[in-house]
Amino acid sequence: MQTTETFDRLVRAEFRPRSTYLNTASNGLLPARTVAALNEAALLRAGGRPLSPLYEDVEASRAAFARLAGVPATRVAAGASVAAHTGVIAAALPAGAEILTAEGDFTSVLNPFHVRGDLKVRTVPLERIAESVRPGTALVAVSAAQSADGRLADLSALREAARAHGARTYVDFSQAAGWLPFDADAYDFTASVAFKWLLGPHGAAFLTVPEDFGGLTPLLAGWVAAEHPWDSCYGPVAELAHSARRFDLTHALFTFAGLRRSLELVEELGVPAIHAHDTALADRFRAGLAALGHEPVPAPGSAIVSVPGLGARQGELSEAGIEVSDRAGNLRAAFHLYNTPEDVDRLVAALSA
């Protein structure tokens, strides 16, 4: 079992932010090992050397994410964005199918269903999404943690409701994977970007699918989606990959070179330990806000805290070296493994000024 001392030592070796960085919900910081790997990848290409090690990084990243998600690597596709993964799911639905979504959810989870034009997209408040599943609902699509304010979906209730009515589930873990333990096997489909809580560079996003692929068609498949990619560079792909790799998009090799090291760090620290660390800091901030007379958006158990009416202070906080977000007039602070109680106290003190 990892000790707090070991956790702190690993974190200190990897991160030296030049600001009080409380904005992981926008972008995670890159660990030192990831920066080194990115540099090595660039030098590899600049020197005209074989790029085969970079393809190995893709598969190592896929396997690491699969372990975090609790599914075999054969059920994980490596792509570039949640929107692309959502688009593949949307394309597989029959005309007239009902999609249940949450109000104000992130656009990448929603828009591909809307642009189809022949689907029935029904939107309800997040707190009512489980009770709103009904006979005829084909798919429930929702973020595990809301980007705008950190509210957590009641995924347990959602699973039960979907099962009761024969609906499928699609959960975006972009604002949760890396701090919130999850089991992708509990849902039909999940997706997550890797540049936030998973601490990777931009350009990678994972999709998990059932063993039978859940009726999806690999519409975006190129040569990397073939069972034998290097034999499938010309003409139509004769044999798609027998695994979820059939849904892969052409890999951003530098991104995966860095991401492999980021995921290694997340695994070394352990998501349960990261969860305890992050949520303790969020609770500390909520207590500080209460002392100042501010009430955040209710989001118990979340590593993201959003405060109505304070978003306009984002600029002055940034000038003071404290990085947070302004989302719809709310000040959004997101706490991750490189943050400390002193970071929280500095933000509270700045807000009290």
Tab-separated table of C-alpha atoms in Angstrom:
chain	number	residue	atom	x	y	z
A	1	MET	CA	0.000	0.000	0.000
A	2	GLN	CA	1.389	3.381	-1.025
A	3	THR	CA	2.168	5.853	1.744
A	4	THR	CA	1.469	9.573	1.652
A	5	GLU	CA	5.221	10.151	1.752
A	6	THR	CA	5.754	7.995	-1.357
A	7	PHE	CA	2.878	9.733	-3.143
A	8	ASP	CA	4.303	13.178	-2.381
A	9	ARG	CA	7.806	12.130	-3.390
A	10	LEU	CA	6.659	10.832	-6.778
A	11	VAL	CA	4.632	13.972	-7.430
A	12	ARG	CA	7.454	16.344	-6.436
A	13	ALA	CA	9.811	14.522	-8.811
A	14	GLU	CA	7.456	15.079	-11.754
A	15	PHE	CA	5.885	18.535	-11.315
A	16	ARG	CA	7.238	22.008	-10.656
A	17	PRO	CA	4.458	24.380	-11.726
A	18	ARG	CA	5.302	28.072	-11.928
A	19	SER	CA	1.825	29.051	-10.830
A	20	THR	CA	-0.859	27.858	-8.455
A	21	TYR	CA	-2.418	25.676	-11.110
A	22	LEU	CA	-6.019	24.737	-10.306
A	23	ASN	CA	-7.273	24.227	-13.858
A	24	THR	CA	-6.929	20.525	-14.653
A	25	ALA	CA	-10.523	20.462	-15.895
A	26	SER	CA	-9.125	22.439	-18.858
A	27	ASN	CA	-5.679	20.848	-19.230
A	28	GLY	CA	-3.586	18.641	-16.997
A	29	LEU	CA	0.061	19.461	-16.355
A	30	LEU	CA	2.629	17.291	-18.114
A	31	PRO	CA	4.890	15.187	-15.868
A	32	ALA	CA	8.639	15.564	-16.343
A	33	ARG	CA	8.883	12.025	-17.689
A	34	THR	CA	6.278	12.878	-20.330
A	35	VAL	CA	8.139	15.997	-21.437
A	36	ALA	CA	11.317	13.917	-21.740
A	37	ALA	CA	9.510	11.302	-23.836
A	38	LEU	CA	8.102	13.972	-26.159
A	39	ASN	CA	11.589	15.362	-26.665
A	40	GLU	CA	12.976	11.902	-27.393
A	41	ALA	CA	10.220	11.266	-29.931
A	42	ALA	CA	10.949	14.539	-31.719
A	43	LEU	CA	14.667	13.746	-31.849
A	44	LEU	CA	13.888	10.283	-33.188
A	45	ARG	CA	12.063	11.757	-36.140
A	46	ALA	CA	14.465	14.652	-36.617
A	47	GLY	CA	17.327	12.169	-36.820
A	48	GLY	CA	15.667	10.055	-39.475
A	49	ARG	CA	15.579	6.984	-37.245
A	50	PRO	CA	12.883	4.245	-37.400
A	51	LEU	CA	9.632	5.236	-35.710
A	52	SER	CA	8.693	1.707	-34.623
A	53	PRO	CA	9.162	2.537	-30.909
A	54	LEU	CA	6.416	5.152	-31.230
A	55	TYR	CA	3.928	2.546	-32.436
A	56	GLU	CA	4.847	0.475	-29.404
A	57	ASP	CA	3.903	3.493	-27.271
A	58	VAL	CA	0.401	3.436	-28.772
A	59	GLU	CA	-0.148	-0.163	-27.683
A	60	ALA	CA	1.374	0.443	-24.250
A	61	SER	CA	-0.971	3.425	-23.787
A	62	ARG	CA	-3.961	1.357	-24.884
A	63	ALA	CA	-3.059	-1.381	-22.391
A	64	ALA	CA	-2.544	1.116	-19.558
A	65	PHE	CA	-5.893	2.805	-20.172
A	66	ALA	CA	-7.560	-0.620	-20.338
A	67	ARG	CA	-6.188	-1.433	-16.890
A	68	LEU	CA	-7.488	1.876	-15.509
A	69	ALA	CA	-10.884	1.211	-17.109
A	70	GLY	CA	-11.051	-2.403	-15.961
A	71	VAL	CA	-11.500	-3.960	-19.407
A	72	PRO	CA	-9.264	-5.972	-21.756
A	73	ALA	CA	-7.153	-3.944	-24.172
A	74	THR	CA	-9.041	-5.668	-27.001
A	75	ARG	CA	-12.052	-3.534	-26.064
A	76	VAL	CA	-10.203	-0.201	-26.244
A	77	ALA	CA	-9.927	1.932	-29.376
A	78	ALA	CA	-7.366	4.714	-29.639
A	79	GLY	CA	-8.572	7.852	-31.373
A	80	ALA	CA	-8.156	11.598	-31.285
A	81	SER	CA	-11.335	13.099	-29.824
A	82	VAL	CA	-14.508	12.269	-27.947
A	83	ALA	CA	-16.540	13.909	-30.724
A	84	ALA	CA	-15.198	11.393	-33.270
A	85	HIS	CA	-16.071	8.487	-30.973
A	86	THR	CA	-19.531	9.926	-30.357
A	87	GLY	CA	-20.003	10.270	-34.104
A	88	VAL	CA	-19.386	6.556	-34.662
A	89	ILE	CA	-21.966	5.714	-31.993
A	90	ALA	CA	-24.477	8.195	-33.426
A	91	ALA	CA	-24.057	6.775	-36.923
A	92	ALA	CA	-24.993	3.284	-35.711
A	93	LEU	CA	-28.427	4.317	-34.397
A	94	PRO	CA	-31.555	3.740	-36.479
A	95	ALA	CA	-33.567	6.705	-37.692
A	96	GLY	CA	-36.033	7.869	-35.071
A	97	ALA	CA	-34.079	6.427	-32.132
A	98	GLU	CA	-34.417	8.346	-28.854
A	99	ILE	CA	-31.232	9.602	-27.201
A	100	LEU	CA	-31.469	10.830	-23.611
A	101	THR	CA	-28.940	13.522	-22.653
A	102	ALA	CA	-28.267	15.941	-19.789
A	103	GLU	CA	-28.831	19.693	-19.988
A	104	GLY	CA	-25.630	21.638	-20.533
A	105	ASP	CA	-23.446	18.582	-21.036
A	106	PHE	CA	-20.239	18.952	-23.018
A	107	THR	CA	-20.792	19.510	-26.739
A	108	SER	CA	-18.654	16.567	-27.890
A	109	VAL	CA	-21.002	14.187	-26.069
A	110	LEU	CA	-24.101	15.723	-27.652
A	111	ASN	CA	-23.597	17.299	-31.038
A	112	PRO	CA	-23.078	14.204	-33.217
A	113	PHE	CA	-26.567	13.040	-32.212
A	114	HIS	CA	-28.082	16.398	-33.136
A	115	VAL	CA	-26.437	16.710	-36.545
A	116	ARG	CA	-27.877	13.364	-37.640
A	117	GLY	CA	-31.173	15.205	-38.033
A	118	ASP	CA	-33.288	12.044	-37.819
A	119	LEU	CA	-32.800	11.147	-34.145
A	120	LYS	CA	-35.004	12.152	-31.231
A	121	VAL	CA	-32.662	13.837	-28.747
A	122	ARG	CA	-34.345	14.408	-25.392
A	123	THR	CA	-32.657	16.611	-22.791
A	124	VAL	CA	-33.352	16.634	-19.051
A	125	PRO	CA	-31.589	18.032	-15.962
A	126	LEU	CA	-28.656	15.860	-14.894
A	127	GLU	CA	-30.330	15.031	-11.574
A	128	ARG	CA	-33.320	13.555	-13.434
A	129	ILE	CA	-31.522	11.558	-16.087
A	130	ALA	CA	-31.943	8.134	-14.438
A	131	GLU	CA	-35.646	8.609	-13.735
A	132	SER	CA	-36.166	9.898	-17.283
A	133	VAL	CA	-35.142	6.673	-19.018
A	134	ARG	CA	-38.305	5.173	-20.486
A	135	PRO	CA	-39.467	2.425	-22.815
A	136	GLY	CA	-38.240	3.332	-26.264
A	137	THR	CA	-35.084	5.111	-25.079
A	138	ALA	CA	-32.346	3.668	-27.271
A	139	LEU	CA	-29.293	5.280	-25.658
A	140	VAL	CA	-28.418	7.393	-22.635
A	141	ALA	CA	-25.387	9.627	-23.277
A	142	VAL	CA	-23.906	11.578	-20.369
A	143	SER	CA	-20.640	12.768	-18.848
A	144	ALA	CA	-19.633	11.131	-15.579
A	145	ALA	CA	-18.552	14.551	-14.286
A	146	GLN	CA	-19.944	17.720	-15.795
A	147	SER	CA	-17.311	19.936	-17.382
A	148	ALA	CA	-19.066	23.188	-16.474
A	149	ASP	CA	-19.424	22.633	-12.730
A	150	GLY	CA	-18.154	19.200	-11.664
A	151	ARG	CA	-21.530	17.661	-10.808
A	152	LEU	CA	-21.397	13.860	-10.835
A	153	ALA	CA	-23.977	11.738	-12.634
A	154	ASP	CA	-25.635	9.029	-10.552
A	155	LEU	CA	-24.215	6.285	-12.721
A	156	SER	CA	-25.442	3.449	-10.543
A	157	ALA	CA	-29.051	4.613	-10.852
A	158	LEU	CA	-28.520	5.255	-14.550
A	159	ARG	CA	-27.292	1.693	-15.148
A	160	GLU	CA	-30.289	0.220	-13.349
A	161	ALA	CA	-32.764	2.384	-15.240
A	162	ALA	CA	-31.139	1.643	-18.594
A	163	ARG	CA	-31.131	-2.082	-17.887
A	164	ALA	CA	-34.790	-1.992	-16.863
A	165	HIS	CA	-35.834	-0.355	-20.132
A	166	GLY	CA	-33.383	-2.011	-22.514
A	167	ALA	CA	-31.481	1.190	-23.237
A	168	ARG	CA	-27.767	1.319	-23.964
A	169	THR	CA	-25.362	3.578	-22.098
A	170	TYR	CA	-22.586	5.876	-23.279
A	171	VAL	CA	-20.562	7.657	-20.587
A	172	ASP	CA	-17.846	10.250	-21.184
A	173	PHE	CA	-15.178	10.024	-18.472
A	174	SER	CA	-13.050	12.913	-19.756
A	175	GLN	CA	-13.523	14.873	-16.507
A	176	ALA	CA	-13.229	11.783	-14.325
A	177	ALA	CA	-10.707	9.256	-15.669
A	178	GLY	CA	-7.540	9.676	-13.645
A	179	TRP	CA	-9.140	10.713	-10.342
A	180	LEU	CA	-12.449	8.834	-10.175
A	181	PRO	CA	-12.237	5.021	-10.152
A	182	PHE	CA	-14.484	3.544	-12.833
A	183	ASP	CA	-15.385	0.264	-14.475
A	184	ALA	CA	-16.002	0.654	-18.197
A	185	ASP	CA	-17.480	-2.837	-18.282
A	186	ALA	CA	-20.555	-1.426	-16.518
A	187	TYR	CA	-21.534	0.536	-19.649
A	188	ASP	CA	-21.992	-0.263	-23.304
A	189	PHE	CA	-19.643	2.487	-24.451
A	190	THR	CA	-17.309	4.916	-22.704
A	191	ALA	CA	-14.957	7.595	-23.961
A	192	SER	CA	-12.295	9.831	-22.485
A	193	VAL	CA	-9.737	12.333	-23.649
A	194	ALA	CA	-6.273	11.973	-22.168
A	195	PHE	CA	-5.072	15.582	-21.810
A	196	LYS	CA	-6.898	16.416	-18.586
A	197	TRP	CA	-6.763	14.204	-15.485
A	198	LEU	CA	-4.704	11.534	-17.289
A	199	LEU	CA	-1.933	14.133	-17.719
A	200	GLY	CA	-1.207	13.412	-21.373
A	201	PRO	CA	-0.549	15.687	-24.350
A	202	HIS	CA	-3.413	16.748	-26.612
A	203	GLY	CA	-4.412	14.429	-29.436
A	204	ALA	CA	-5.537	11.157	-27.834
A	205	ALA	CA	-8.941	9.885	-26.764
A	206	PHE	CA	-10.037	6.365	-25.908
A	207	LEU	CA	-13.270	4.519	-26.665
A	208	THR	CA	-14.362	1.301	-24.969
A	209	VAL	CA	-16.832	-1.013	-26.684
A	210	PRO	CA	-18.464	-4.361	-25.875
A	211	GLU	CA	-16.835	-7.619	-26.972
A	212	ASP	CA	-19.259	-7.773	-29.920
A	213	PHE	CA	-18.591	-4.081	-30.767
A	214	GLY	CA	-22.156	-3.098	-29.881
A	215	GLY	CA	-23.353	-2.852	-33.463
A	216	LEU	CA	-20.901	-0.082	-34.358
A	217	THR	CA	-19.551	0.305	-37.876
A	218	PRO	CA	-15.939	1.540	-38.167
A	219	LEU	CA	-16.855	4.382	-40.505
A	220	LEU	CA	-13.610	6.240	-39.861
A	221	ALA	CA	-11.384	3.209	-40.334
A	222	GLY	CA	-8.098	3.659	-42.164
A	223	TRP	CA	-5.082	1.420	-42.471
A	224	VAL	CA	-4.402	1.377	-38.714
A	225	ALA	CA	-7.819	-0.273	-38.208
A	226	ALA	CA	-6.782	-3.363	-40.165
A	227	GLU	CA	-5.866	-6.668	-38.565
A	228	HIS	CA	-2.518	-6.370	-40.369
A	229	PRO	CA	-1.983	-2.592	-40.727
A	230	TRP	CA	1.265	-2.615	-42.669
A	231	ASP	CA	-0.284	-4.952	-45.238
A	232	SER	CA	-3.324	-2.687	-45.582
A	233	CYS	CA	-1.888	0.620	-46.733
A	234	TYR	CA	-3.323	0.480	-50.260
A	235	GLY	CA	-6.837	-0.209	-51.439
A	236	PRO	CA	-9.762	-1.088	-49.176
A	237	VAL	CA	-8.974	-2.825	-45.898
A	238	ALA	CA	-9.502	-6.515	-46.563
A	239	GLU	CA	-9.648	-7.579	-42.922
A	240	LEU	CA	-10.576	-5.249	-40.090
A	241	ALA	CA	-8.910	-5.746	-36.724
A	242	HIS	CA	-10.578	-8.457	-34.668
A	243	SER	CA	-10.483	-6.141	-31.647
A	244	ALA	CA	-11.657	-2.613	-30.868
A	245	ARG	CA	-8.598	-1.448	-32.798
A	246	ARG	CA	-10.923	-1.487	-35.837
A	247	PHE	CA	-12.216	1.826	-34.474
A	248	ASP	CA	-8.743	3.387	-34.189
A	249	LEU	CA	-7.943	6.640	-35.944
A	250	THR	CA	-4.495	7.380	-37.328
A	251	HIS	CA	-2.332	7.767	-34.269
A	252	ALA	CA	-0.701	11.019	-33.194
A	253	LEU	CA	2.566	9.257	-32.471
A	254	PHE	CA	4.238	12.007	-30.437
A	255	THR	CA	1.145	12.248	-28.248
A	256	PHE	CA	1.180	8.550	-27.418
A	257	ALA	CA	4.926	8.636	-26.778
A	258	GLY	CA	4.242	11.092	-23.980
A	259	LEU	CA	0.933	9.614	-22.873
A	260	ARG	CA	2.517	6.234	-22.185
A	261	ARG	CA	4.663	7.840	-19.478
A	262	SER	CA	1.756	9.867	-18.067
A	263	LEU	CA	-0.352	6.748	-17.669
A	264	GLU	CA	2.568	4.961	-16.043
A	265	LEU	CA	2.633	7.682	-13.393
A	266	VAL	CA	-1.134	7.496	-12.814
A	267	GLU	CA	-0.796	3.744	-12.303
A	268	GLU	CA	2.182	4.147	-9.969
A	269	LEU	CA	0.282	6.602	-7.785
A	270	GLY	CA	-2.979	4.659	-8.005
A	271	VAL	CA	-6.373	6.141	-8.829
A	272	PRO	CA	-7.771	5.457	-5.311
A	273	ALA	CA	-4.921	7.494	-3.762
A	274	ILE	CA	-5.362	10.261	-6.345
A	275	HIS	CA	-9.112	10.289	-5.676
A	276	ALA	CA	-8.574	10.694	-1.934
A	277	HIS	CA	-6.024	13.461	-2.483
A	278	ASP	CA	-8.070	15.413	-5.023
A	279	THR	CA	-11.408	15.250	-3.229
A	280	ALA	CA	-9.828	16.225	0.106
A	281	LEU	CA	-8.514	19.414	-1.511
A	282	ALA	CA	-11.913	20.103	-3.091
A	283	ASP	CA	-13.583	19.699	0.307
A	284	ARG	CA	-11.024	22.046	1.849
A	285	PHE	CA	-11.925	24.657	-0.765
A	286	ARG	CA	-15.650	24.197	-0.111
A	287	ALA	CA	-15.026	24.802	3.588
A	288	GLY	CA	-13.038	27.939	2.781
A	289	LEU	CA	-15.820	29.201	0.539
A	290	ALA	CA	-18.384	28.635	3.304
A	291	ALA	CA	-16.280	30.736	5.656
A	292	LEU	CA	-16.354	33.540	3.072
A	293	GLY	CA	-20.116	33.248	2.615
A	294	HIS	CA	-19.970	31.708	-0.865
A	295	GLU	CA	-21.975	28.648	-1.885
A	296	PRO	CA	-20.598	26.483	-4.715
A	297	VAL	CA	-22.701	24.459	-7.120
A	298	PRO	CA	-23.651	21.293	-5.179
A	299	ALA	CA	-21.267	18.566	-6.361
A	300	PRO	CA	-20.404	16.355	-3.379
A	301	GLY	CA	-17.530	13.977	-3.996
A	302	SER	CA	-16.229	15.868	-7.023
A	303	ALA	CA	-12.691	17.128	-7.568
A	304	ILE	CA	-14.186	20.104	-9.425
A	305	VAL	CA	-15.712	23.031	-7.525
A	306	SER	CA	-17.706	25.723	-9.332
A	307	VAL	CA	-18.725	28.974	-7.622
A	308	PRO	CA	-21.576	31.048	-9.088
A	309	GLY	CA	-20.930	34.746	-9.598
A	310	LEU	CA	-17.154	34.657	-9.225
A	311	GLY	CA	-16.129	33.807	-12.783
A	312	ALA	CA	-15.304	37.436	-13.542
A	313	ARG	CA	-12.402	37.219	-11.081
A	314	GLN	CA	-10.543	34.692	-13.217
A	315	GLY	CA	-8.451	37.404	-14.881
A	316	GLU	CA	-7.228	39.011	-11.686
A	317	LEU	CA	-6.503	35.593	-10.170
A	318	SER	CA	-4.410	34.667	-13.192
A	319	GLU	CA	-2.446	37.899	-12.841
A	320	ALA	CA	-1.806	36.873	-9.237
A	321	GLY	CA	-0.464	33.498	-10.404
A	322	ILE	CA	-3.571	31.438	-9.642
A	323	GLU	CA	-5.008	29.590	-12.642
A	324	VAL	CA	-8.715	28.724	-12.613
A	325	SER	CA	-11.502	28.888	-15.224
A	326	ASP	CA	-14.472	31.131	-15.908
A	327	ARG	CA	-17.356	28.930	-17.059
A	328	ALA	CA	-20.762	30.575	-17.625
A	329	GLY	CA	-20.034	33.162	-14.947
A	330	ASN	CA	-18.864	30.547	-12.463
A	331	LEU	CA	-15.361	30.290	-11.089
A	332	ARG	CA	-14.262	26.688	-11.652
A	333	ALA	CA	-11.381	25.234	-9.651
A	334	ALA	CA	-10.171	21.703	-10.379
A	335	PHE	CA	-7.856	19.937	-7.930
A	336	HIS	CA	-5.395	17.238	-8.927
A	337	LEU	CA	-2.440	15.292	-7.635
A	338	TYR	CA	0.105	18.128	-7.982
A	339	ASN	CA	-1.988	20.492	-5.839
A	340	THR	CA	-1.484	21.051	-2.113
A	341	PRO	CA	-3.464	22.424	0.823
A	342	GLU	CA	-1.366	25.572	0.487
A	343	ASP	CA	-2.691	26.015	-3.069
A	344	VAL	CA	-6.245	25.869	-1.748
A	345	ASP	CA	-5.511	28.341	1.028
A	346	ARG	CA	-3.909	30.751	-1.438
A	347	LEU	CA	-7.031	30.716	-3.610
A	348	VAL	CA	-9.312	31.249	-0.602
A	349	ALA	CA	-7.141	34.131	0.587
A	350	ALA	CA	-7.197	35.738	-2.858
A	351	LEU	CA	-10.997	35.467	-3.007
A	352	SER	CA	-11.304	37.095	0.397
A	353	ALA	CA	-9.235	40.108	-0.651
